[in-house]
Amino acid sequence: MNTKYLSKAGMIAALYVILVVLEIPLGQLAFGPIQVRIAEALVLLPLVEAAAIPGVFVGCLIANLILTFASGFGLIDIIGGSLITLVSAYLTSKMPNKFLAILPPVILNGLIVAIWVSSFFPELNYWTVVAGIGIGELIAVGIFGNIVLYAYDRIKRHGYK
């Protein structure tokens, strides 16, 4: 790892945290049974930038630490949610194109995060929470993630490093 790599990872982590903090006034949109965590758009970046893998992991970890006071999910979300983001980012980096790269974060967050989120909302069954988180992740990664990739490509193409 060099200074440039660490700087990129740090900037991506900071951006992830900022995007999550900006969502806090919207209530449970960043952590509830229906999640559209805009910061998850950054999970598509590992497709084109290796430093995004540790960047989104650290950003998610810090954001989940901040959100633990608002969400009440505690340690399971801090550790579990962050590790799912790490695995999603790694798997995304191995995908052959941006269409398949959307799958790891959508599937993993939808199926695994829903396990503990549904336990905090007993009035909702597991599959309802899977749908809420999965669709939200699809919006965040599929729509906003592609905007991030487009912006990243434009910046890189015009010589901004």
Short mmCIF file of C-alpha atoms in Angstrom, two decimals:
data_model
loop_
_atom_site.label_atom_id
_atom_site.label_comp_id
_atom_site.label_asym_id
_atom_site.label_seq_id
_atom_site.Cartn_x
_atom_site.Cartn_y
_atom_site.Cartn_z
CA MET A 1 0.00 0.00 0.00
CA ASN A 2 1.25 3.43 -0.87
CA THR A 3 0.25 6.93 0.17
CA LYS A 4 -1.99 7.44 -2.87
CA TYR A 5 -3.88 4.20 -2.15
CA LEU A 6 -4.36 5.08 1.53
CA SER A 7 -5.45 8.61 0.64
CA LYS A 8 -8.08 7.31 -1.80
CA ALA A 9 -9.33 4.77 0.74
CA GLY A 10 -9.53 7.50 3.40
CA MET A 11 -11.44 9.86 1.13
CA ILE A 12 -13.90 7.13 0.18
CA ALA A 13 -14.38 6.23 3.87
CA ALA A 14 -14.98 9.89 4.75
CA LEU A 15 -17.45 10.29 1.88
CA TYR A 16 -19.35 7.18 3.02
CA VAL A 17 -19.65 8.56 6.56
CA ILE A 18 -20.74 11.99 5.33
CA LEU A 19 -23.44 10.50 3.09
CA VAL A 20 -24.81 8.42 5.97
CA VAL A 21 -24.77 11.33 8.41
CA LEU A 22 -26.66 13.46 5.87
CA GLU A 23 -29.40 10.80 5.84
CA ILE A 24 -29.91 10.75 9.62
CA PRO A 25 -32.62 13.47 9.57
CA LEU A 26 -34.63 11.23 7.22
CA GLY A 27 -35.09 8.72 10.03
CA GLN A 28 -34.73 5.01 9.42
CA LEU A 29 -33.94 5.35 5.73
CA ALA A 30 -30.27 4.65 6.44
CA PHE A 31 -30.82 1.74 8.84
CA GLY A 32 -34.44 0.57 9.09
CA PRO A 33 -36.41 -2.30 7.53
CA ILE A 34 -36.66 -0.29 4.33
CA GLN A 35 -33.16 1.03 3.61
CA VAL A 36 -31.94 3.28 0.88
CA ARG A 37 -28.50 4.07 2.24
CA ILE A 38 -27.18 6.41 -0.45
CA ALA A 39 -23.60 5.80 0.77
CA GLU A 40 -23.93 2.23 -0.50
CA ALA A 41 -23.54 3.67 -4.00
CA LEU A 42 -19.83 3.70 -3.19
CA VAL A 43 -19.83 -0.11 -2.96
CA LEU A 44 -19.77 -0.17 -6.76
CA LEU A 45 -16.42 1.69 -6.81
CA PRO A 46 -14.30 -1.44 -6.13
CA LEU A 47 -15.13 -2.45 -9.69
CA VAL A 48 -12.74 0.28 -10.88
CA GLU A 49 -10.76 1.32 -7.78
CA ALA A 50 -9.07 -1.17 -5.42
CA ALA A 51 -8.76 1.43 -2.64
CA ALA A 52 -12.55 1.51 -2.44
CA ILE A 53 -12.60 -1.92 -0.75
CA PRO A 54 -11.03 -0.77 2.53
CA GLY A 55 -12.57 2.67 2.02
CA VAL A 56 -16.19 1.53 2.04
CA PHE A 57 -15.49 -0.96 4.84
CA VAL A 58 -13.98 1.67 7.16
CA GLY A 59 -16.65 4.20 6.16
CA CYS A 60 -19.42 1.72 6.91
CA LEU A 61 -17.81 0.76 10.22
CA ILE A 62 -17.60 4.40 11.35
CA ALA A 63 -21.11 5.16 10.06
CA ASN A 64 -22.54 2.14 11.87
CA LEU A 65 -20.81 3.27 15.07
CA ILE A 66 -22.46 6.67 14.68
CA LEU A 67 -25.85 5.15 13.80
CA THR A 68 -25.86 2.69 16.69
CA PHE A 69 -27.34 5.43 18.87
CA ALA A 70 -30.11 6.08 16.36
CA SER A 71 -30.80 2.53 15.20
CA GLY A 72 -30.47 0.56 18.40
CA PHE A 73 -29.12 -2.47 16.50
CA GLY A 74 -25.86 -2.34 18.40
CA LEU A 75 -22.80 -4.49 17.95
CA ILE A 76 -24.37 -6.89 15.44
CA ASP A 77 -24.90 -4.05 12.98
CA ILE A 78 -21.55 -2.42 13.69
CA ILE A 79 -19.60 -5.62 13.06
CA GLY A 80 -21.99 -7.64 10.90
CA GLY A 81 -23.11 -4.81 8.64
CA SER A 82 -19.56 -3.60 8.16
CA LEU A 83 -18.27 -7.09 7.33
CA ILE A 84 -21.07 -7.57 4.81
CA THR A 85 -20.03 -4.32 3.17
CA LEU A 86 -16.41 -5.52 3.08
CA VAL A 87 -17.36 -8.85 1.49
CA SER A 88 -19.72 -7.09 -0.94
CA ALA A 89 -16.99 -4.65 -1.96
CA TYR A 90 -14.49 -7.48 -2.48
CA LEU A 91 -16.94 -9.55 -4.55
CA THR A 92 -17.91 -6.47 -6.53
CA SER A 93 -14.24 -5.97 -7.43
CA LYS A 94 -14.21 -9.46 -8.96
CA MET A 95 -17.25 -8.95 -11.18
CA PRO A 96 -16.76 -8.69 -14.96
CA ASN A 97 -19.07 -5.69 -15.49
CA LYS A 98 -21.12 -3.06 -13.70
CA PHE A 99 -24.38 -4.96 -14.17
CA LEU A 100 -23.18 -8.06 -12.33
CA ALA A 101 -21.28 -5.89 -9.83
CA ILE A 102 -24.61 -4.75 -8.41
CA LEU A 103 -25.50 -8.27 -7.29
CA PRO A 104 -23.16 -8.88 -4.31
CA PRO A 105 -24.25 -5.86 -2.24
CA VAL A 106 -27.93 -6.31 -3.10
CA ILE A 107 -28.03 -10.03 -2.34
CA LEU A 108 -25.79 -10.01 0.76
CA ASN A 109 -27.38 -6.97 2.38
CA GLY A 110 -30.87 -8.12 1.51
CA LEU A 111 -30.49 -11.65 2.87
CA ILE A 112 -28.07 -11.18 5.77
CA VAL A 113 -28.76 -7.72 7.22
CA ALA A 114 -32.45 -8.62 7.19
CA ILE A 115 -31.74 -11.36 9.74
CA TRP A 116 -31.11 -8.95 12.60
CA VAL A 117 -33.18 -6.04 11.31
CA SER A 118 -36.29 -8.26 11.14
CA SER A 119 -35.71 -9.33 14.75
CA PHE A 120 -36.02 -5.67 15.81
CA PHE A 121 -39.30 -5.31 13.89
CA PRO A 122 -41.39 -8.34 14.96
CA GLU A 123 -44.43 -6.96 13.15
CA LEU A 124 -42.58 -7.54 9.85
CA ASN A 125 -41.60 -10.97 8.64
CA TYR A 126 -38.10 -11.74 7.42
CA TRP A 127 -38.99 -11.76 3.71
CA THR A 128 -40.65 -8.35 3.93
CA VAL A 129 -37.45 -6.95 5.43
CA VAL A 130 -35.36 -8.75 2.77
CA ALA A 131 -37.47 -7.03 0.11
CA GLY A 132 -37.21 -3.63 1.81
CA ILE A 133 -33.45 -3.79 2.23
CA GLY A 134 -32.82 -5.49 -1.12
CA ILE A 135 -34.88 -3.01 -3.14
CA GLY A 136 -33.31 -0.10 -1.27
CA GLU A 137 -29.85 -1.51 -1.95
CA LEU A 138 -30.75 -1.98 -5.61
CA ILE A 139 -31.73 1.69 -5.79
CA ALA A 140 -28.61 2.86 -3.95
CA VAL A 141 -26.15 0.68 -5.85
CA GLY A 142 -27.93 0.35 -9.19
CA ILE A 143 -28.89 3.97 -9.70
CA PHE A 144 -26.62 6.07 -7.48
CA GLY A 145 -23.71 3.64 -7.83
CA ASN A 146 -23.76 4.05 -11.60
CA ILE A 147 -23.76 7.82 -11.16
CA VAL A 148 -20.68 7.43 -8.94
CA LEU A 149 -18.97 5.25 -11.57
CA TYR A 150 -19.79 7.77 -14.28
CA ALA A 151 -18.40 10.65 -12.20
CA TYR A 152 -15.29 8.65 -11.29
CA ASP A 153 -14.66 7.83 -14.94
CA ARG A 154 -15.08 11.48 -15.98
CA ILE A 155 -12.72 12.69 -13.27
CA LYS A 156 -10.12 10.06 -14.12
CA ARG A 157 -10.41 10.72 -17.88
CA HIS A 158 -9.85 14.44 -17.45
CA GLY A 159 -6.63 13.91 -15.54
CA TYR A 160 -7.76 14.66 -12.00
CA LYS A 161 -5.92 12.21 -9.80
#
